[in-house]
mmCIF file of C-alpha atoms in Angstrom:
data_model
loop_
_atom_site.group_PDB
_atom_site.id
_atom_site.type_symbol
_atom_site.label_atom_id
_atom_site.label_comp_id
_atom_site.label_asym_id
_atom_site.label_seq_id
_atom_site.Cartn_x
_atom_site.Cartn_y
_atom_site.Cartn_z
ATOM 1 C CA MET A 1 -22.737 -2.670 -11.785
ATOM 2 C CA THR A 2 -23.154 1.020 -11.046
ATOM 3 C CA LEU A 3 -20.138 0.971 -8.753
ATOM 4 C CA ALA A 4 -18.043 -0.836 -11.366
ATOM 5 C CA HIS A 5 -18.977 1.631 -14.103
ATOM 6 C CA THR A 6 -18.439 4.628 -11.856
ATOM 7 C CA SER A 7 -15.097 3.299 -10.681
ATOM 8 C CA GLY A 8 -13.949 2.605 -14.233
ATOM 9 C CA ARG A 9 -14.870 6.113 -15.357
ATOM 10 C CA LYS A 10 -13.201 7.746 -12.363
ATOM 11 C CA VAL A 11 -10.008 5.705 -12.626
ATOM 12 C CA ALA A 12 -9.791 6.545 -16.356
ATOM 13 C CA TYR A 13 -10.111 10.263 -15.604
ATOM 14 C CA THR A 14 -7.542 9.928 -12.822
ATOM 15 C CA ILE A 15 -5.064 8.247 -15.172
ATOM 16 C CA LEU A 16 -5.626 10.932 -17.812
ATOM 17 C CA GLU A 17 -4.946 13.650 -15.245
ATOM 18 C CA ILE A 18 -1.809 11.869 -14.017
ATOM 19 C CA ASP A 19 -0.585 11.610 -17.623
ATOM 20 C CA ARG A 20 -1.369 15.304 -18.205
ATOM 21 C CA GLY A 21 1.002 16.103 -15.326
ATOM 22 C CA ASP A 22 -0.679 19.286 -14.064
ATOM 23 C CA LEU A 23 -1.746 17.868 -10.686
ATOM 24 C CA ASP A 24 0.057 15.933 -7.976
ATOM 25 C CA PRO A 25 -0.347 12.203 -8.779
ATOM 26 C CA ASP A 26 -0.452 11.262 -5.091
ATOM 27 C CA TRP A 27 -3.293 13.730 -4.484
ATOM 28 C CA LEU A 28 -5.217 12.419 -7.510
ATOM 29 C CA LYS A 29 -4.852 8.824 -6.323
ATOM 30 C CA LYS A 30 -5.924 9.760 -2.795
ATOM 31 C CA GLU A 31 -9.004 11.623 -4.085
ATOM 32 C CA TYR A 32 -9.994 8.626 -6.200
ATOM 33 C CA ASP A 33 -9.440 6.232 -3.301
ATOM 34 C CA THR A 34 -11.298 8.326 -0.723
ATOM 35 C CA GLY A 35 -14.307 8.957 -2.958
ATOM 36 C CA HIS A 36 -14.651 5.396 -4.176
ATOM 37 C CA ARG A 37 -14.256 3.884 -0.709
ATOM 38 C CA GLY A 38 -17.038 6.176 0.533
ATOM 39 C CA GLN A 39 -19.349 4.999 -2.231
ATOM 40 C CA ILE A 40 -18.589 1.370 -1.476
ATOM 41 C CA ARG A 41 -19.075 1.961 2.266
ATOM 42 C CA HIS A 42 -22.537 3.444 1.694
ATOM 43 C CA HIS A 43 -23.530 0.549 -0.531
ATOM 44 C CA ILE A 44 -22.272 -2.013 1.990
ATOM 45 C CA GLN A 45 -24.118 -0.269 4.814
ATOM 46 C CA PHE A 46 -27.319 -0.461 2.779
ATOM 47 C CA ALA A 47 -26.786 -4.113 1.812
ATOM 48 C CA ASP A 48 -25.847 -5.183 5.350
ATOM 49 C CA TYR A 49 -29.000 -3.668 6.737
ATOM 50 C CA TRP A 50 -31.139 -4.976 3.879
ATOM 51 C CA TYR A 51 -30.058 -8.570 4.461
ATOM 52 C CA SER A 52 -29.891 -8.527 8.252
ATOM 53 C CA ALA A 53 -32.757 -6.228 9.302
ATOM 54 C CA ASN A 54 -35.953 -7.393 10.914
ATOM 55 C CA GLY A 55 -37.836 -7.117 7.641
ATOM 56 C CA ARG A 56 -39.676 -3.878 8.416
ATOM 57 C CA PHE A 57 -39.401 -1.725 5.348
ATOM 58 C CA THR A 58 -39.942 1.471 7.346
ATOM 59 C CA ASP A 59 -36.861 0.631 9.409
ATOM 60 C CA LEU A 60 -34.832 0.255 6.231
ATOM 61 C CA LYS A 61 -35.949 3.636 4.946
ATOM 62 C CA GLU A 62 -35.044 5.284 8.252
ATOM 63 C CA TYR A 63 -31.643 3.601 8.168
ATOM 64 C CA CYS A 64 -31.100 4.964 4.633
ATOM 65 C CA SER A 65 -31.586 8.434 6.076
ATOM 66 C CA ASN A 66 -28.705 7.726 8.490
ATOM 67 C CA ILE A 67 -26.478 6.560 5.613
ATOM 68 C CA ALA A 68 -27.324 9.727 3.647
ATOM 69 C CA LYS A 69 -26.469 11.817 6.702
ATOM 70 C CA SER A 70 -23.050 10.126 6.910
ATOM 71 C CA ALA A 71 -22.550 11.209 3.267
ATOM 72 C CA GLY A 72 -23.324 14.810 4.216
ATOM 73 C CA LEU A 73 -26.909 14.851 2.909
ATOM 74 C CA SER A 74 -30.048 15.800 4.788
ATOM 75 C CA LEU A 75 -32.763 13.565 3.304
ATOM 76 C CA ASP A 76 -35.975 12.247 4.815
ATOM 77 C CA ALA A 77 -36.498 8.469 4.897
ATOM 78 C CA ASP A 78 -38.216 8.234 1.488
ATOM 79 C CA GLU A 79 -35.721 10.527 -0.250
ATOM 80 C CA ALA A 80 -32.773 8.666 1.282
ATOM 81 C CA PHE A 81 -34.131 5.285 0.200
ATOM 82 C CA ARG A 82 -34.627 6.615 -3.336
ATOM 83 C CA TRP A 83 -31.097 8.080 -3.269
ATOM 84 C CA LEU A 84 -29.550 4.730 -2.329
ATOM 85 C CA ALA A 85 -31.842 2.504 -4.384
ATOM 86 C CA THR A 86 -31.146 4.445 -7.594
ATOM 87 C CA GLY A 87 -27.384 4.570 -7.149
ATOM 88 C CA GLY A 88 -27.334 8.139 -5.883
ATOM 89 C CA PHE A 89 -24.486 7.244 -3.561
ATOM 90 C CA THR A 90 -22.230 7.064 -6.624
ATOM 91 C CA LEU A 91 -22.898 10.615 -7.785
ATOM 92 C CA GLU A 92 -20.641 13.498 -6.955
ATOM 93 C CA GLU A 93 -23.541 15.988 -7.257
ATOM 94 C CA PRO A 94 -26.826 14.645 -5.845
ATOM 95 C CA GLY A 95 -29.912 15.831 -7.718
ATOM 96 C CA LEU A 96 -28.148 16.464 -11.029
ATOM 97 C CA ALA A 97 -29.839 14.605 -13.913
ATOM 98 C CA ARG A 98 -27.711 11.701 -15.100
ATOM 99 C CA ALA A 99 -27.875 8.370 -16.835
ATOM 100 C CA LEU A 100 -25.297 5.631 -16.333
ATOM 101 C CA THR A 101 -23.209 8.062 -14.230
ATOM 102 C CA TYR A 102 -23.005 10.586 -17.097
ATOM 103 C CA ARG A 103 -24.563 14.031 -17.062
ATOM 104 C CA VAL A 104 -27.261 14.529 -19.668
ATOM 105 C CA GLY A 105 -25.001 16.939 -21.561
ATOM 106 C CA GLY A 106 -22.291 14.290 -21.600
ATOM 107 C CA ILE A 107 -24.658 11.752 -23.108
ATOM 108 C CA LYS A 108 -25.591 14.271 -25.788
ATOM 109 C CA PHE A 109 -21.915 14.845 -26.582
ATOM 110 C CA ILE A 110 -21.228 11.093 -26.777
ATOM 111 C CA ALA A 111 -24.247 10.544 -29.044
ATOM 112 C CA GLN A 112 -23.115 13.363 -31.348
ATOM 113 C CA TRP A 113 -19.578 12.053 -31.386
ATOM 114 C CA PHE A 114 -20.640 8.522 -32.350
ATOM 115 C CA SER A 115 -23.248 9.641 -34.883
ATOM 116 C CA GLY A 116 -21.041 12.291 -36.481
ATOM 117 C CA LYS A 117 -24.044 14.648 -36.536
ATOM 118 C CA LYS A 118 -24.094 18.164 -35.167
ATOM 119 C CA GLY A 119 -26.515 18.756 -32.285
ATOM 120 C CA THR A 120 -29.985 20.095 -32.949
ATOM 121 C CA GLY A 121 -30.934 20.810 -29.364
ATOM 122 C CA ARG A 122 -32.099 17.230 -28.963
ATOM 123 C CA LEU A 123 -30.209 13.972 -28.698
ATOM 124 C CA PRO A 124 -29.453 12.752 -32.227
ATOM 125 C CA VAL A 125 -30.445 9.194 -31.282
ATOM 126 C CA THR A 126 -33.665 7.690 -30.073
ATOM 127 C CA ILE A 127 -33.846 5.339 -27.143
ATOM 128 C CA GLY A 128 -36.421 2.614 -27.119
#
């Protein structure tokens, strides 16, 4: 689901940029394609190992570290497993607080937009 939501958001932004006409459409499409294929590749690597490994959880965590390395990250086994297990492979900026692939500030903006209320420094909606 995370990949589907991320892909939908990215393709929407790509289409908006193509319609705006300021950037080369071929470059925009290539950037979308390259980034999304990388995210899918990391997820498939994780799933392949998960379903075919010898069942040793420590091996899986070590393998996650290799996947993170292929994404340009230097994470130990536990950090890499957390990165993959929480959908970190879909984020453009690892370590930045997000929810549902949106930055926290973006969620605040969306909440304010839907509620019609001006921000007070806190989200205008409660979750729970």
